[in-house]
Short mmCIF file of N, CA and C in Angstrom, two decimals:
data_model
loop_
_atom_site.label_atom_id
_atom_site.label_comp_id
_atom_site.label_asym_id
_atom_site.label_seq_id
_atom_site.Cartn_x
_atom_site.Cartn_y
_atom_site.Cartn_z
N UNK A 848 -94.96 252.17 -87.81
CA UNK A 848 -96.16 252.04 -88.63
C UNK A 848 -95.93 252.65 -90.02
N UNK A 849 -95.47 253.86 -89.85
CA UNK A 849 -95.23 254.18 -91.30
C UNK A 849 -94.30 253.41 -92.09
N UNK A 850 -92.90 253.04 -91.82
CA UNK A 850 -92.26 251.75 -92.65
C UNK A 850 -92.76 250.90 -92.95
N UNK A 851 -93.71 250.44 -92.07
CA UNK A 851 -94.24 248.98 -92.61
C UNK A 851 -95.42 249.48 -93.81
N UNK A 852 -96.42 250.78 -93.73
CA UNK A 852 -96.80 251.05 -94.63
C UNK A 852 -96.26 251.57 -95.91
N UNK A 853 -95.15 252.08 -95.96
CA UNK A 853 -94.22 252.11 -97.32
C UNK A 853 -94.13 251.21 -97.77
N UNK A 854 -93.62 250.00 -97.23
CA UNK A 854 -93.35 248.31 -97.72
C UNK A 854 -95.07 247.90 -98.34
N UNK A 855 -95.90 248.26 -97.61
CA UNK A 855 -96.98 247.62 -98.12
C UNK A 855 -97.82 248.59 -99.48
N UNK A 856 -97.36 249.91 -98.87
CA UNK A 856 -97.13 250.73 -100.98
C UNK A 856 -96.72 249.92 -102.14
N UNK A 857 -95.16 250.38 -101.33
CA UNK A 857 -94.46 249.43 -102.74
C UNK A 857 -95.25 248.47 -103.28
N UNK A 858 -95.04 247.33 -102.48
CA UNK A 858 -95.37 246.17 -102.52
C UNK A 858 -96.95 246.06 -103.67
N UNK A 859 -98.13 246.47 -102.76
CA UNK A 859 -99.47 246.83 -103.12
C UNK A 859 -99.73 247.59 -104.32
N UNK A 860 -99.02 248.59 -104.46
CA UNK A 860 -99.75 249.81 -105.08
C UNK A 860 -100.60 250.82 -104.10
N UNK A 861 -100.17 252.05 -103.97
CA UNK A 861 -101.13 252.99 -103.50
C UNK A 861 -102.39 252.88 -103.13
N UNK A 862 -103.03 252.53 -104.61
CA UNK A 862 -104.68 252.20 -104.60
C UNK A 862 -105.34 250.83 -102.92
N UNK A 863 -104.21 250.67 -102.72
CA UNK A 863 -104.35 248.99 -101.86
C UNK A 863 -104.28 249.69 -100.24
N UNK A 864 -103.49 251.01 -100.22
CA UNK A 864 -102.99 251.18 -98.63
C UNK A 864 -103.60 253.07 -98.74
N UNK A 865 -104.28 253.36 -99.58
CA UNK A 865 -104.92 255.05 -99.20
C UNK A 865 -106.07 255.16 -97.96
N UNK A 866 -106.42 254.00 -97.40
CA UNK A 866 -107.53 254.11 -96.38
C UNK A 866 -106.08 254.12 -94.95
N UNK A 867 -104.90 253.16 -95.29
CA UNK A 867 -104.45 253.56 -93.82
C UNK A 867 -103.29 254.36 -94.08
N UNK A 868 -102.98 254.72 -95.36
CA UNK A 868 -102.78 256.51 -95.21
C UNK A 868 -103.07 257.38 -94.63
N UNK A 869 -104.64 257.65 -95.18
CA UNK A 869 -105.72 258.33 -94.82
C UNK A 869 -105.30 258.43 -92.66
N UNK A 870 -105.70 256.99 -92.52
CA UNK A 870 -105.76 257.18 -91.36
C UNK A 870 -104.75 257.45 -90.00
N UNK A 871 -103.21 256.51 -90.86
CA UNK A 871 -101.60 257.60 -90.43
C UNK A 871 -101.95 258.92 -90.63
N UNK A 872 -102.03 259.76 -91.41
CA UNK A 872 -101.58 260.79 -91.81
C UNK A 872 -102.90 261.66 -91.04
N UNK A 873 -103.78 261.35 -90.83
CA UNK A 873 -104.84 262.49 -89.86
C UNK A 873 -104.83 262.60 -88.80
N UNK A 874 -104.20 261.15 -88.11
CA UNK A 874 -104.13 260.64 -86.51
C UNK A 874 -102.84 261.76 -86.01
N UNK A 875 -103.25 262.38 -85.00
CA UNK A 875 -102.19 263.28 -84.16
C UNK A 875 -100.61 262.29 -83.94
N UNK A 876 -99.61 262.63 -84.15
CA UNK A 876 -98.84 262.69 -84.13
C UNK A 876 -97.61 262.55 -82.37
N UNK A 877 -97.73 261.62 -81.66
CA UNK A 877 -97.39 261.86 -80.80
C UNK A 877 -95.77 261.30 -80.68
N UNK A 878 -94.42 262.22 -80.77
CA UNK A 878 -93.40 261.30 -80.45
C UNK A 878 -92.19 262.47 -80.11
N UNK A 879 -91.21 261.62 -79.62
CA UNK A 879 -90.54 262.92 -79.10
C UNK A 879 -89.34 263.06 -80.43
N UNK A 880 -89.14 262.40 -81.58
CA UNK A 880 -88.25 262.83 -82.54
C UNK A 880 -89.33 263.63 -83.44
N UNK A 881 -89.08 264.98 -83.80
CA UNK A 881 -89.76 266.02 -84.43
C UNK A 881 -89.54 265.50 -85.60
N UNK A 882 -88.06 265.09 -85.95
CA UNK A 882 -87.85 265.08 -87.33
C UNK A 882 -88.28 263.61 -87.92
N UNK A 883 -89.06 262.87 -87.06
CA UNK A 883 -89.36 261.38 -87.75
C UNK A 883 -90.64 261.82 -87.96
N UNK A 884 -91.55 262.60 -87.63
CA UNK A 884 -92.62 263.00 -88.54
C UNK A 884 -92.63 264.25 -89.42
N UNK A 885 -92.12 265.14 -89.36
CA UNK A 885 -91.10 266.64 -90.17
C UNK A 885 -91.95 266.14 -91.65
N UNK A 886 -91.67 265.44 -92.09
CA UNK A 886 -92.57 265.49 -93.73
C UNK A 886 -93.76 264.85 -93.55
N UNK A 887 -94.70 264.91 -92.70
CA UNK A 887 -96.09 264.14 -92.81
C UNK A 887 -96.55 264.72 -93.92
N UNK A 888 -96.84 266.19 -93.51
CA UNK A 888 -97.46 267.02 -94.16
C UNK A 888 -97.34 267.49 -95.83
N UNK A 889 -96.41 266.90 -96.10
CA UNK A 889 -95.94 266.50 -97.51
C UNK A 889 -96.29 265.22 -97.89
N UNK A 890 -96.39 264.51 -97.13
CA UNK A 890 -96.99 262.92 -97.60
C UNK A 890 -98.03 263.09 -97.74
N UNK A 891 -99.02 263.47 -97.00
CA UNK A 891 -100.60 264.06 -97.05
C UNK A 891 -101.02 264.47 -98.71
N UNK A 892 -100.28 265.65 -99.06
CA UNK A 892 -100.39 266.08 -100.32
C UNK A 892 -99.85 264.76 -101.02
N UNK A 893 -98.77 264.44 -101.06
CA UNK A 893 -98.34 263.23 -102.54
C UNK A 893 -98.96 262.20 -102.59
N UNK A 894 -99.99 261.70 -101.20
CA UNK A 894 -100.55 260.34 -101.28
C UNK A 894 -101.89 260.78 -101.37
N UNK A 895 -102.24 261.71 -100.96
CA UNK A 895 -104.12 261.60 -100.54
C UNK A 895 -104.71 262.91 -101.31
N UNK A 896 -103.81 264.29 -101.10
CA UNK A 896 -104.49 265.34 -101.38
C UNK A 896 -104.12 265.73 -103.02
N UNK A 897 -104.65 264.82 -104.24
CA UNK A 897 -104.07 265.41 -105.40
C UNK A 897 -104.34 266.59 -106.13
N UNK A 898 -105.36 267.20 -105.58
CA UNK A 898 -105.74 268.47 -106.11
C UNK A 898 -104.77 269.39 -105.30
N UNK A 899 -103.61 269.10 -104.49
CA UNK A 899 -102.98 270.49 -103.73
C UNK A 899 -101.62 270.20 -104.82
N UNK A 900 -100.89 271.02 -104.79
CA UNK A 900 -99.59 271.40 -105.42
C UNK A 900 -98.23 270.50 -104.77
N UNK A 901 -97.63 269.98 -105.18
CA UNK A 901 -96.30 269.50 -104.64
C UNK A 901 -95.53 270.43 -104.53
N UNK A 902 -95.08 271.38 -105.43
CA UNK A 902 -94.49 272.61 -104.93
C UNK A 902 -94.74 272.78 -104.29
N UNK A 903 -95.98 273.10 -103.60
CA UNK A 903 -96.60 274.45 -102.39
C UNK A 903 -96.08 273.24 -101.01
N UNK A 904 -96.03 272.34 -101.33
CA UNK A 904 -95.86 271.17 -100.57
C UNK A 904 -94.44 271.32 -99.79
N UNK A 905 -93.50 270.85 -101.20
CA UNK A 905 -92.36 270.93 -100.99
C UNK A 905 -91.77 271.97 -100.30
N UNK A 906 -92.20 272.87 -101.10
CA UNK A 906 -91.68 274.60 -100.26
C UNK A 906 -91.71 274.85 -99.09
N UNK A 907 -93.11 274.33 -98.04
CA UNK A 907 -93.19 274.31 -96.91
C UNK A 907 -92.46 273.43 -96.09
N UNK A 908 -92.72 271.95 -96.70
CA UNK A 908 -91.02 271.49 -95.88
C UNK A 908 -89.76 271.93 -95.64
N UNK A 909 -89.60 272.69 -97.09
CA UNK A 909 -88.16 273.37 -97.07
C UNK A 909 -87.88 274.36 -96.24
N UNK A 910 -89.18 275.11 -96.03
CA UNK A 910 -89.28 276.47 -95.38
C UNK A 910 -89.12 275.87 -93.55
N UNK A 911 -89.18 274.96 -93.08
CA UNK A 911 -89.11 274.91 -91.89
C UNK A 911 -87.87 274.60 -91.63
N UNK A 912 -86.66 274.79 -91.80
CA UNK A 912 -85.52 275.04 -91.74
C UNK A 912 -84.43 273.69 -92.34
N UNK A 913 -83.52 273.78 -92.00
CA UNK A 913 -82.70 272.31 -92.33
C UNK A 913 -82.59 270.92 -91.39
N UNK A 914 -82.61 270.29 -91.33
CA UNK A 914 -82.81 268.78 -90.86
C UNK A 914 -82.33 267.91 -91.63
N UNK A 915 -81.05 267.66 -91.91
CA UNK A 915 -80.50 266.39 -92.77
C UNK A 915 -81.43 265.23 -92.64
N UNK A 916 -81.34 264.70 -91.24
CA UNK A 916 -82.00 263.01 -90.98
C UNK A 916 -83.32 263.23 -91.74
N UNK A 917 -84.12 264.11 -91.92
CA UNK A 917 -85.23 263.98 -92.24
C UNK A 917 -85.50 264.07 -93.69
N UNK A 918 -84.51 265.14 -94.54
CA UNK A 918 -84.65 264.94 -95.83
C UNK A 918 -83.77 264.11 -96.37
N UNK A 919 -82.96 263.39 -95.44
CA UNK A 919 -81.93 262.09 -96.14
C UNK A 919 -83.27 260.58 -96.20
N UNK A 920 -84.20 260.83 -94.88
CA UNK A 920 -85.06 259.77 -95.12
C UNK A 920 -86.21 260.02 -96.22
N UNK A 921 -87.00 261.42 -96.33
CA UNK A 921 -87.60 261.74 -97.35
C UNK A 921 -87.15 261.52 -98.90
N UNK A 922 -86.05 261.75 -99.10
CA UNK A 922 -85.49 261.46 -100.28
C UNK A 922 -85.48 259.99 -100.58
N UNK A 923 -84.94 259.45 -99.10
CA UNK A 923 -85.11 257.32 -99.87
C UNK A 923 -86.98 257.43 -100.16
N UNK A 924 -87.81 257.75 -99.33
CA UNK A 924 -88.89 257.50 -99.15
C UNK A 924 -89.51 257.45 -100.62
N UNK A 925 -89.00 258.90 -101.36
CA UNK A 925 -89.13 259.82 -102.42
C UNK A 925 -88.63 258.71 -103.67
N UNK A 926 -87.58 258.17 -103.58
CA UNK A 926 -87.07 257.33 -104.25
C UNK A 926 -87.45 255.96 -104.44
N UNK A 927 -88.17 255.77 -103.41
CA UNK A 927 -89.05 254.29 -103.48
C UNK A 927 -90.52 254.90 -104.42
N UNK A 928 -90.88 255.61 -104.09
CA UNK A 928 -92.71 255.90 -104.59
C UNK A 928 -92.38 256.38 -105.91
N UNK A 929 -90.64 256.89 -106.54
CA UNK A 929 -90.83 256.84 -108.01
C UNK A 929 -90.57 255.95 -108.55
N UNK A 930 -90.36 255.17 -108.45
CA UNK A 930 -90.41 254.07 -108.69
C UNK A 930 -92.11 252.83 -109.01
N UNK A 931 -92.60 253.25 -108.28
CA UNK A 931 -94.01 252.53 -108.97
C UNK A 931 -94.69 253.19 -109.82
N UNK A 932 -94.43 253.88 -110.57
CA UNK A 932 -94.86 254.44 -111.43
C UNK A 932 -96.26 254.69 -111.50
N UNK A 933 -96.52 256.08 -112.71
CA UNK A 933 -97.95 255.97 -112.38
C UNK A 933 -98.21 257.83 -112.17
N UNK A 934 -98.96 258.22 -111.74
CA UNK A 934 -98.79 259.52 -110.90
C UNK A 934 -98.39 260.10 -109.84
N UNK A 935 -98.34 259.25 -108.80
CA UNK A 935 -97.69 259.40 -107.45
C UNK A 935 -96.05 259.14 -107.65
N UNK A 936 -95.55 258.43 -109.03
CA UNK A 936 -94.17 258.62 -108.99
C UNK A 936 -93.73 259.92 -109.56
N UNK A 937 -95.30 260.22 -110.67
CA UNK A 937 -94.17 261.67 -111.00
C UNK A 937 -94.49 262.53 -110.25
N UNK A 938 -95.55 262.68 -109.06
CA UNK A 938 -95.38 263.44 -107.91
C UNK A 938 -93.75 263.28 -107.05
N UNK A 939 -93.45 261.92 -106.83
CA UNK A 939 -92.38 262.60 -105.67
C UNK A 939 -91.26 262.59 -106.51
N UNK A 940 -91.38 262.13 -107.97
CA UNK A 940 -89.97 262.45 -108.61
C UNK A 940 -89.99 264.63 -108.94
N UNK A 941 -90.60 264.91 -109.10
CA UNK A 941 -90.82 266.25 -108.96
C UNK A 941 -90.65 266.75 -107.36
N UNK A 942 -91.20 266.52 -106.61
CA UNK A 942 -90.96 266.63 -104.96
C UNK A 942 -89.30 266.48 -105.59
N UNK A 943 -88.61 265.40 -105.16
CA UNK A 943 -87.34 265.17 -105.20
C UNK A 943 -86.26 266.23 -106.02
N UNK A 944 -86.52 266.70 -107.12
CA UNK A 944 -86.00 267.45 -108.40
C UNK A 944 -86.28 268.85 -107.44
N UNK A 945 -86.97 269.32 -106.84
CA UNK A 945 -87.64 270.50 -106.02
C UNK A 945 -86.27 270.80 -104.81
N UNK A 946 -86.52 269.43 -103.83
CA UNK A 946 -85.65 269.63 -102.94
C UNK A 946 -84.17 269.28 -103.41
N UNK A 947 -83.72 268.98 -104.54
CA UNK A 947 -82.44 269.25 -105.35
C UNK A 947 -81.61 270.24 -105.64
N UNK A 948 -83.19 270.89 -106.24
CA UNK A 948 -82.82 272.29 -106.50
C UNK A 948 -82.47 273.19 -105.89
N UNK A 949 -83.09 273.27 -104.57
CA UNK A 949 -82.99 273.52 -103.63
C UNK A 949 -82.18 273.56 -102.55
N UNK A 950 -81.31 272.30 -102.54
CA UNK A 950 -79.82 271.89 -102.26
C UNK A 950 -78.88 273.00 -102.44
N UNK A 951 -78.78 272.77 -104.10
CA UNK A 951 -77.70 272.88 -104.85
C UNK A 951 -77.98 274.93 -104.98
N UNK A 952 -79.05 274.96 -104.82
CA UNK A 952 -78.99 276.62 -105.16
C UNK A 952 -78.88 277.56 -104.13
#
């Protein structure tokens, strides 16, 4: 569900898919790979919650330890939504520049 709603981001624009955002991103979470939902809670903030911080965002992803698969998929994810430009791209292009930094330091 969530891939097919990235495709229909892109595709749409944000403004077109924030109601089944909204409703991915509140619905409990049931699956046995931890790390295929590991950044919800960062999507929450970059798609729906714009009054919260992407830092404070980012940081908390980071803070729950390392997981390649999950920030190798966050980063494409990250890399598609800067791409439509707008505000939500310079949200995850900042997200992205964050967990870079973060990398490398």
């Amino acid at each position: 569900m969530f891939e097919k709603l990235m495709l229909d981001t892109v595709e749409s624009g944000i403004g077109a898919c924030v109601e089944q955002w909204s409703q991915l991103l509140a619905s409990p979470v049931s699956t046995p790979e931890e790390g295929a939902t590991r950044f919800f809670d960062l999507f929450r903030v970059l798609l729906l919650e714009l009054e919260n911080y992407v830092a404070e965002a980012t940081g908390l992803f980071l803070a729950e330890g390392p997981n390649r698969d999950a920030t190798t998929d966050l980063l494409h994810y990250l890399g598609e939504l800067s791409a439509l430009g707008g505000e939500l791209a310079n949200r995850a292009r900042q997200c992205r520049q964050l967990i870079a930094e973060h990398a490398s330091g």
